[in-house]
Amino acid sequence: MPRRRTLQDLADAAGLSLAATSYALRGVRGSPATILRVRQLADELGYTVDPIARALASGRTGAVGVSGSLRDLWQQDLSVMVTQSLRRRGRYAMIADADADPARERLIVEQFVAQRVDGAVVSPVDPSAGYWRLLDPAVAVVAIGDALTDRPGTGSVLFDNRYGVQTALAHLASLGHRRVGLLAPALPSTPGRPAEVLAVEVSAALGLDLAMVPAPAATAEAVAVLADLLSGPDRPTAVFCLSDSLAFAAYRAAREAGVPVPGELSVIGYDDHQLAGLVSPGLTTMAWDEDAIVEAAVSQLLALLDDGPPPDGAAPSPIFRPELVVRGSTAPPASR
C-alpha cells in the first residue's frame, strides 16, 4: 500500500517551508503563482489534508457550522453561498437545517459543540435564546440578520428592516391599497421579530389596515393559511410577504381561489430569490446583495478566528439595506 503523502512531502517538492505551503494550499497567503503551483503539486503527489493531523497540530478542526431554516428558498441559497465562500478559504462547512424551530436550533448548537467546530455562521431562529452560550467563547460565531443578544463576542451582519418594510408598504400605499395582509413566518418562541413590529408601526403611519397572519416557513404548508385569508368578503387587496417563499405560496393560493394577481390581489415579497423574476407575473420584492452579505459574514468569521473578538467585545456590524424591485405582481387595487 503506498505511503500517504504528508505536508512535508509537498513542502519539499515546492521548495517552501511547512507554513508557507499550508498557507498557499488554503489560498490565504502567497502569490497567485505560488498558490497555483502548490495546488498543482498537491494533485500530482496525491496529497490530501489529514483532518485529524491538522486538528492535533493546530488545535482546530477546520470545520465551520452553517445553520439556517432551509425550507425557506432564500436561506437555502444563502447557506450554499456561505459554504462555497468558506471552501474557497480552505474551511470545511457543515450545513444544518433549523427548520424555523427553536428546539431544533438548540440541538444544532449542541451538535456544533460536540463536533468541536472552529466557528459558525448562523441565520438564527431565536436570536435571544440562551442556548447560543453553549458555544465556547473561543468559537467564532457570526449571525446573519439578527444579532445574538445573549452571547458576547459574536459577530453579526444586520439588515435594515425598517427601510425594507417602510419601502415595501409605501409602494403598496402609493398604488392605492388600504387593506393589506402581512404574511410572516410563524416562530412560536419569537413572536415580536423586528420586521413584524416595524410593519405594525409603518402601517399605522401610512394609514393602512394591516392584517397580520403567521404562516409556516415552507411554501406548500403556507398555502392553506393564505386560502383562509383570501376566502372572506373583506379580503385584503394586497399581501406583503416577509419572504419570497411565502409570496410564492400567495401566488398558488390566489390561483386556487380564482383571485387574479395583480388584478384583484397585489403581492410583494422580501428576498428577490432567483425565481422571483421567473414566475408569472414577475414578483415585486425587496432585493438583498447576497454576495456582499456572504463576504461580510465570512470575512468577519475569519477575522474572529485569526484575531479573536476585539478588546471591547463589540465588533462593528455591517448593515445592509434592501432595494425595491418592481415587477408585475403589484398594481392599483380593483374596485370591488
Tab-separated table of C-alpha atoms in Angstrom:
chain	number	residue	atom	x	y	z
A	1	MET	CA	0.000	0.000	0.000
A	2	PRO	CA	1.560	3.345	-0.987
A	3	ARG	CA	2.620	5.690	1.797
A	4	ARG	CA	0.262	8.586	2.477
A	5	ARG	CA	1.808	11.838	1.296
A	6	THR	CA	2.415	14.407	4.019
A	7	LEU	CA	2.526	18.180	4.082
A	8	GLN	CA	6.302	17.885	4.464
A	9	ASP	CA	6.469	15.947	1.188
A	10	LEU	CA	4.537	18.719	-0.519
A	11	ALA	CA	6.711	21.429	1.068
A	12	ASP	CA	9.877	19.640	-0.086
A	13	ALA	CA	8.531	19.368	-3.626
A	14	ALA	CA	7.577	23.049	-3.653
A	15	GLY	CA	10.801	24.219	-2.010
A	16	LEU	CA	8.821	26.091	0.666
A	17	SER	CA	8.500	25.996	4.432
A	18	LEU	CA	5.704	23.994	6.007
A	19	ALA	CA	3.883	27.169	6.998
A	20	ALA	CA	4.187	28.752	3.538
A	21	THR	CA	2.992	25.522	1.914
A	22	SER	CA	-0.013	25.300	4.217
A	23	TYR	CA	-0.966	28.935	3.599
A	24	ALA	CA	-0.627	28.522	-0.178
A	25	LEU	CA	-2.652	25.313	-0.184
A	26	ARG	CA	-5.507	27.102	1.607
A	27	GLY	CA	-5.151	30.182	-0.585
A	28	VAL	CA	-4.782	32.545	2.360
A	29	ARG	CA	-1.212	33.740	1.664
A	30	GLY	CA	1.263	33.703	-1.180
A	31	SER	CA	1.273	34.992	-4.723
A	32	PRO	CA	-1.294	33.616	-7.184
A	33	ALA	CA	1.531	31.792	-8.983
A	34	THR	CA	2.730	30.136	-5.756
A	35	ILE	CA	-0.799	29.118	-4.750
A	36	LEU	CA	-1.386	27.587	-8.186
A	37	ARG	CA	1.970	25.754	-8.168
A	38	VAL	CA	1.409	24.283	-4.689
A	39	ARG	CA	-2.074	23.086	-5.555
A	40	GLN	CA	-0.875	21.537	-8.805
A	41	LEU	CA	1.925	19.744	-6.952
A	42	ALA	CA	-0.597	18.506	-4.377
A	43	ASP	CA	-2.660	16.976	-7.187
A	44	GLU	CA	0.420	15.399	-8.782
A	45	LEU	CA	1.585	13.911	-5.488
A	46	GLY	CA	-1.909	12.795	-4.481
A	47	TYR	CA	-1.681	14.861	-1.307
A	48	THR	CA	-4.884	15.376	0.692
A	49	VAL	CA	-5.318	17.097	4.018
A	50	ASP	CA	-5.401	14.773	7.023
A	51	PRO	CA	-8.077	16.425	9.208
A	52	ILE	CA	-7.007	14.522	12.337
A	53	ALA	CA	-3.357	15.544	11.954
A	54	ARG	CA	-4.360	19.144	11.288
A	55	ALA	CA	-6.603	19.221	14.356
A	56	LEU	CA	-3.841	17.765	16.555
A	57	ALA	CA	-1.256	20.195	15.233
A	58	SER	CA	-3.355	23.347	15.325
A	59	GLY	CA	-5.965	22.654	17.966
A	60	ARG	CA	-8.596	23.341	15.299
A	61	THR	CA	-10.792	21.060	13.242
A	62	GLY	CA	-11.104	23.394	10.255
A	63	ALA	CA	-14.869	22.872	10.428
A	64	VAL	CA	-17.452	25.650	10.401
A	65	GLY	CA	-21.125	25.064	11.153
A	66	VAL	CA	-23.703	26.772	8.934
A	67	SER	CA	-27.272	26.932	10.207
A	68	GLY	CA	-30.496	28.318	8.739
A	69	SER	CA	-34.110	27.401	8.000
A	70	LEU	CA	-33.620	25.631	4.707
A	71	ARG	CA	-37.241	25.261	3.631
A	72	ASP	CA	-37.030	28.989	3.000
A	73	LEU	CA	-35.688	29.225	-0.547
A	74	TRP	CA	-33.595	32.340	0.040
A	75	GLN	CA	-31.908	30.857	3.108
A	76	GLN	CA	-31.139	27.739	1.082
A	77	ASP	CA	-29.256	29.813	-1.462
A	78	LEU	CA	-27.523	31.896	1.195
A	79	SER	CA	-26.311	28.782	3.047
A	80	VAL	CA	-24.882	27.340	-0.168
A	81	MET	CA	-23.112	30.615	-0.917
A	82	VAL	CA	-21.617	30.679	2.592
A	83	THR	CA	-20.284	27.126	2.245
A	84	GLN	CA	-18.783	27.936	-1.156
A	85	SER	CA	-17.054	31.005	0.246
A	86	LEU	CA	-15.702	29.006	3.188
A	87	ARG	CA	-14.455	26.266	0.863
A	88	ARG	CA	-12.522	28.796	-1.201
A	89	ARG	CA	-10.792	29.826	2.020
A	90	GLY	CA	-9.847	26.293	2.969
A	91	ARG	CA	-12.648	25.718	5.506
A	92	TYR	CA	-14.934	22.712	5.715
A	93	ALA	CA	-18.591	23.661	6.193
A	94	MET	CA	-21.386	21.583	7.701
A	95	ILE	CA	-24.926	22.750	6.868
A	96	ALA	CA	-27.698	22.135	9.396
A	97	ASP	CA	-31.417	22.853	8.974
A	98	ALA	CA	-33.107	24.603	11.921
A	99	ASP	CA	-36.451	24.453	10.077
A	100	ALA	CA	-37.745	27.613	11.803
A	101	ASP	CA	-37.869	25.642	15.063
A	102	PRO	CA	-36.034	26.912	18.182
A	103	ALA	CA	-35.960	23.397	19.680
A	104	ARG	CA	-34.234	22.050	16.590
A	105	GLU	CA	-31.895	25.040	16.562
A	106	ARG	CA	-30.804	24.188	20.112
A	107	LEU	CA	-29.998	20.630	19.008
A	108	ILE	CA	-27.905	22.048	16.174
A	109	VAL	CA	-25.940	24.214	18.609
A	110	GLU	CA	-25.335	21.156	20.787
A	111	GLN	CA	-24.200	19.257	17.688
A	112	PHE	CA	-21.748	22.018	16.794
A	113	VAL	CA	-20.362	21.835	20.337
A	114	ALA	CA	-19.962	18.043	20.137
A	115	GLN	CA	-18.232	18.269	16.757
A	116	ARG	CA	-15.868	20.964	18.041
A	117	VAL	CA	-16.400	23.358	15.176
A	118	ASP	CA	-13.968	26.257	14.943
A	119	GLY	CA	-16.782	28.638	14.092
A	120	ALA	CA	-20.357	29.016	12.950
A	121	VAL	CA	-22.300	31.216	10.543
A	122	VAL	CA	-25.965	31.207	11.538
A	123	SER	CA	-29.263	32.722	10.438
A	124	PRO	CA	-30.876	32.437	13.861
A	125	VAL	CA	-34.438	31.348	14.503
A	126	ASP	CA	-34.315	32.715	18.073
A	127	PRO	CA	-31.504	35.264	18.331
A	128	SER	CA	-32.216	35.962	22.007
A	129	ALA	CA	-32.036	32.321	23.151
A	130	GLY	CA	-29.659	31.366	25.933
A	131	TYR	CA	-28.512	28.214	24.139
A	132	TRP	CA	-26.113	30.232	21.981
A	133	ARG	CA	-23.890	30.464	25.063
A	134	LEU	CA	-23.298	26.704	24.799
A	135	LEU	CA	-20.755	27.540	22.110
A	136	ASP	CA	-17.416	28.149	23.835
A	137	PRO	CA	-16.222	31.788	23.744
A	138	ALA	CA	-13.238	30.558	21.706
A	139	VAL	CA	-15.623	29.503	18.902
A	140	ALA	CA	-16.021	32.270	16.331
A	141	VAL	CA	-19.701	32.919	15.590
A	142	VAL	CA	-21.304	35.321	13.108
A	143	ALA	CA	-25.078	35.785	12.934
A	144	ILE	CA	-26.793	36.936	9.732
A	145	GLY	CA	-29.954	39.009	10.016
A	146	ASP	CA	-30.241	39.336	13.805
A	147	ALA	CA	-27.585	39.829	16.482
A	148	LEU	CA	-27.222	37.129	19.155
A	149	THR	CA	-28.035	39.345	22.116
A	150	ASP	CA	-27.148	36.761	24.780
A	151	ARG	CA	-23.685	35.769	23.508
A	152	PRO	CA	-20.972	38.437	23.894
A	153	GLY	CA	-18.222	38.489	21.286
A	154	THR	CA	-20.459	37.260	18.468
A	155	GLY	CA	-20.132	38.971	15.104
A	156	SER	CA	-23.199	39.960	13.132
A	157	VAL	CA	-24.338	41.092	9.707
A	158	LEU	CA	-27.544	43.059	10.111
A	159	PHE	CA	-30.394	44.072	7.817
A	160	ASP	CA	-32.028	47.490	7.637
A	161	ASN	CA	-35.511	46.076	8.095
A	162	ARG	CA	-37.004	49.478	8.879
A	163	TYR	CA	-36.079	50.735	5.423
A	164	GLY	CA	-37.210	47.493	3.773
A	165	VAL	CA	-40.600	47.352	5.474
A	166	GLN	CA	-41.190	51.090	5.003
A	167	THR	CA	-40.334	50.896	1.297
A	168	ALA	CA	-42.493	47.837	0.617
A	169	LEU	CA	-45.571	49.141	2.410
A	170	ALA	CA	-45.141	52.636	0.978
A	171	HIS	CA	-45.112	51.098	-2.503
A	172	LEU	CA	-48.466	49.426	-1.835
A	173	ALA	CA	-49.902	52.605	-0.289
A	174	SER	CA	-48.784	54.663	-3.293
A	175	LEU	CA	-50.763	52.320	-5.554
A	176	GLY	CA	-53.888	52.983	-3.508
A	177	HIS	CA	-54.074	49.880	-1.315
A	178	ARG	CA	-55.553	50.386	2.142
A	179	ARG	CA	-56.209	46.859	3.445
A	180	VAL	CA	-53.002	44.825	3.389
A	181	GLY	CA	-52.242	41.327	4.655
A	182	LEU	CA	-48.851	40.732	6.267
A	183	LEU	CA	-47.656	37.154	5.912
A	184	ALA	CA	-44.898	36.449	8.418
A	185	PRO	CA	-43.035	33.226	9.269
A	186	ALA	CA	-44.623	31.579	12.301
A	187	LEU	CA	-41.961	31.364	15.008
A	188	PRO	CA	-43.517	30.246	18.302
A	189	SER	CA	-40.828	31.469	20.683
A	190	THR	CA	-40.055	34.775	18.973
A	191	PRO	CA	-43.379	36.469	18.209
A	192	GLY	CA	-42.016	40.004	18.080
A	193	ARG	CA	-39.256	39.924	15.492
A	194	PRO	CA	-38.147	43.337	14.204
A	195	ALA	CA	-39.721	43.280	10.737
A	196	GLU	CA	-43.134	42.364	12.125
A	197	VAL	CA	-43.042	45.031	14.812
A	198	LEU	CA	-41.929	47.606	12.264
A	199	ALA	CA	-44.724	46.635	9.879
A	200	VAL	CA	-47.333	47.500	12.508
A	201	GLU	CA	-45.720	50.901	13.156
A	202	VAL	CA	-45.265	51.741	9.481
A	203	SER	CA	-48.787	50.661	8.542
A	204	ALA	CA	-50.275	52.929	11.184
A	205	ALA	CA	-48.242	55.879	9.882
A	206	LEU	CA	-49.338	55.177	6.290
A	207	GLY	CA	-52.991	54.725	7.229
A	208	LEU	CA	-53.065	51.067	6.228
A	209	ASP	CA	-55.365	48.481	7.732
A	210	LEU	CA	-52.874	45.672	8.382
A	211	ALA	CA	-53.968	42.064	8.909
A	212	MET	CA	-51.018	40.097	10.281
A	213	VAL	CA	-51.092	36.363	9.550
A	214	PRO	CA	-48.458	33.888	10.836
A	215	ALA	CA	-47.601	31.150	8.358
A	216	PRO	CA	-45.282	28.129	8.145
A	217	ALA	CA	-41.948	28.812	6.501
A	218	ALA	CA	-42.451	26.113	3.861
A	219	THR	CA	-44.240	27.300	0.724
A	220	ALA	CA	-46.607	24.326	0.383
A	221	GLU	CA	-47.732	24.458	4.025
A	222	ALA	CA	-48.398	28.195	3.854
A	223	VAL	CA	-50.945	27.864	1.039
A	224	ALA	CA	-53.753	26.827	3.406
A	225	VAL	CA	-53.139	29.895	5.577
A	226	LEU	CA	-53.410	32.148	2.534
A	227	ALA	CA	-56.555	30.367	1.419
A	228	ASP	CA	-58.261	31.359	4.662
A	229	LEU	CA	-57.109	34.961	4.260
A	230	LEU	CA	-58.490	35.165	0.727
A	231	SER	CA	-61.789	33.404	1.329
A	232	GLY	CA	-63.648	36.173	3.186
A	233	PRO	CA	-65.555	39.084	1.682
A	234	ASP	CA	-63.217	41.526	3.439
A	235	ARG	CA	-60.066	40.050	1.983
A	236	PRO	CA	-57.064	42.374	1.545
A	237	THR	CA	-56.279	43.878	-1.826
A	238	ALA	CA	-52.562	43.266	-1.304
A	239	VAL	CA	-50.302	40.973	0.715
A	240	PHE	CA	-46.790	41.775	1.919
A	241	CYS	CA	-44.843	38.550	2.468
A	242	LEU	CA	-41.741	38.604	4.665
A	243	SER	CA	-40.074	36.029	2.406
A	244	ASP	CA	-40.336	35.202	-1.261
A	245	SER	CA	-41.173	31.598	-0.287
A	246	LEU	CA	-44.361	32.912	1.317
A	247	ALA	CA	-45.029	35.113	-1.710
A	248	PHE	CA	-44.932	32.046	-3.949
A	249	ALA	CA	-47.464	30.456	-1.586
A	250	ALA	CA	-49.647	33.532	-2.066
A	251	TYR	CA	-49.491	33.020	-5.842
A	252	ARG	CA	-50.697	29.446	-5.528
A	253	ALA	CA	-53.426	30.247	-3.009
A	254	ALA	CA	-54.681	33.099	-5.191
A	255	ARG	CA	-54.739	30.879	-8.260
A	256	GLU	CA	-56.687	28.159	-6.436
A	257	ALA	CA	-59.145	30.751	-5.100
A	258	GLY	CA	-59.658	32.293	-8.539
A	259	VAL	CA	-58.175	35.610	-7.414
A	260	PRO	CA	-56.001	37.048	-10.207
A	261	VAL	CA	-52.598	38.598	-9.412
A	262	PRO	CA	-52.313	41.559	-9.635
A	263	GLY	CA	-55.855	42.225	-10.914
A	264	GLU	CA	-57.525	41.531	-7.558
A	265	LEU	CA	-54.525	40.894	-5.316
A	266	SER	CA	-51.125	42.557	-5.348
A	267	VAL	CA	-48.243	40.509	-3.923
A	268	ILE	CA	-44.884	41.800	-2.718
A	269	GLY	CA	-42.054	39.637	-1.363
A	270	TYR	CA	-38.919	40.196	0.661
A	271	ASP	CA	-35.835	38.462	-0.762
A	272	ASP	CA	-35.616	38.651	-4.552
A	273	HIS	CA	-34.945	34.941	-4.785
A	274	GLN	CA	-33.738	33.814	-8.210
A	275	LEU	CA	-37.253	32.519	-9.007
A	276	ALA	CA	-38.842	35.941	-8.431
A	277	GLY	CA	-38.170	37.027	-11.989
A	278	LEU	CA	-39.226	33.686	-13.477
A	279	VAL	CA	-42.741	33.292	-12.049
A	280	SER	CA	-45.666	34.888	-13.853
A	281	PRO	CA	-46.295	37.664	-13.176
A	282	GLY	CA	-42.792	38.554	-12.019
A	283	LEU	CA	-42.690	39.111	-8.263
A	284	THR	CA	-42.249	42.624	-6.883
A	285	THR	CA	-39.876	42.202	-3.952
A	286	MET	CA	-37.099	43.674	-1.820
A	287	ALA	CA	-33.673	42.584	-3.070
A	288	TRP	CA	-30.566	41.972	-0.969
A	289	ASP	CA	-26.953	41.962	-2.139
A	290	GLU	CA	-26.302	38.324	-1.216
A	291	ASP	CA	-22.705	38.343	-2.462
A	292	ALA	CA	-21.828	41.279	-0.223
A	293	ILE	CA	-23.711	39.776	2.745
A	294	VAL	CA	-21.830	36.476	2.446
A	295	GLU	CA	-18.481	38.224	2.008
A	296	ALA	CA	-19.104	40.358	5.103
A	297	ALA	CA	-20.120	37.333	7.191
A	298	VAL	CA	-17.241	35.085	6.146
A	299	SER	CA	-14.631	37.861	6.403
A	300	GLN	CA	-15.863	38.675	9.891
A	301	LEU	CA	-15.725	34.987	10.848
A	302	LEU	CA	-12.135	34.601	9.636
A	303	ALA	CA	-11.114	37.756	11.493
A	304	LEU	CA	-12.592	36.319	14.689
A	305	LEU	CA	-10.787	33.020	14.073
A	306	ASP	CA	-7.448	34.729	13.474
A	307	ASP	CA	-7.595	37.565	15.990
A	308	GLY	CA	-10.410	36.747	18.404
A	309	PRO	CA	-13.058	39.281	19.413
A	310	PRO	CA	-11.953	42.913	19.722
A	311	PRO	CA	-10.802	44.063	23.162
A	312	ASP	CA	-14.004	45.998	23.841
A	313	GLY	CA	-16.062	42.918	22.924
A	314	ALA	CA	-18.066	44.659	20.203
A	315	ALA	CA	-17.086	44.305	16.557
A	316	PRO	CA	-18.674	46.739	14.100
A	317	SER	CA	-21.702	45.154	12.430
A	318	PRO	CA	-22.250	45.939	8.738
A	319	ILE	CA	-25.857	46.813	7.960
A	320	PHE	CA	-27.369	46.015	4.577
A	321	ARG	CA	-30.304	47.858	3.028
A	322	PRO	CA	-32.621	46.119	0.534
A	323	GLU	CA	-33.698	47.604	-2.791
A	324	LEU	CA	-37.234	47.585	-4.150
A	325	VAL	CA	-37.529	45.666	-7.425
A	326	VAL	CA	-40.884	46.369	-9.081
A	327	ARG	CA	-42.248	43.666	-11.354
A	328	GLY	CA	-45.739	42.679	-12.468
A	329	SER	CA	-47.241	41.404	-9.206
A	330	THR	CA	-48.269	44.829	-7.862
A	331	ALA	CA	-50.849	47.198	-9.333
A	332	PRO	CA	-53.591	49.598	-8.145
A	333	PRO	CA	-56.471	47.779	-6.443
A	334	ALA	CA	-59.515	46.874	-8.476
A	335	SER	CA	-62.751	48.442	-7.267
A	336	ARG	CA	-64.985	45.858	-5.645
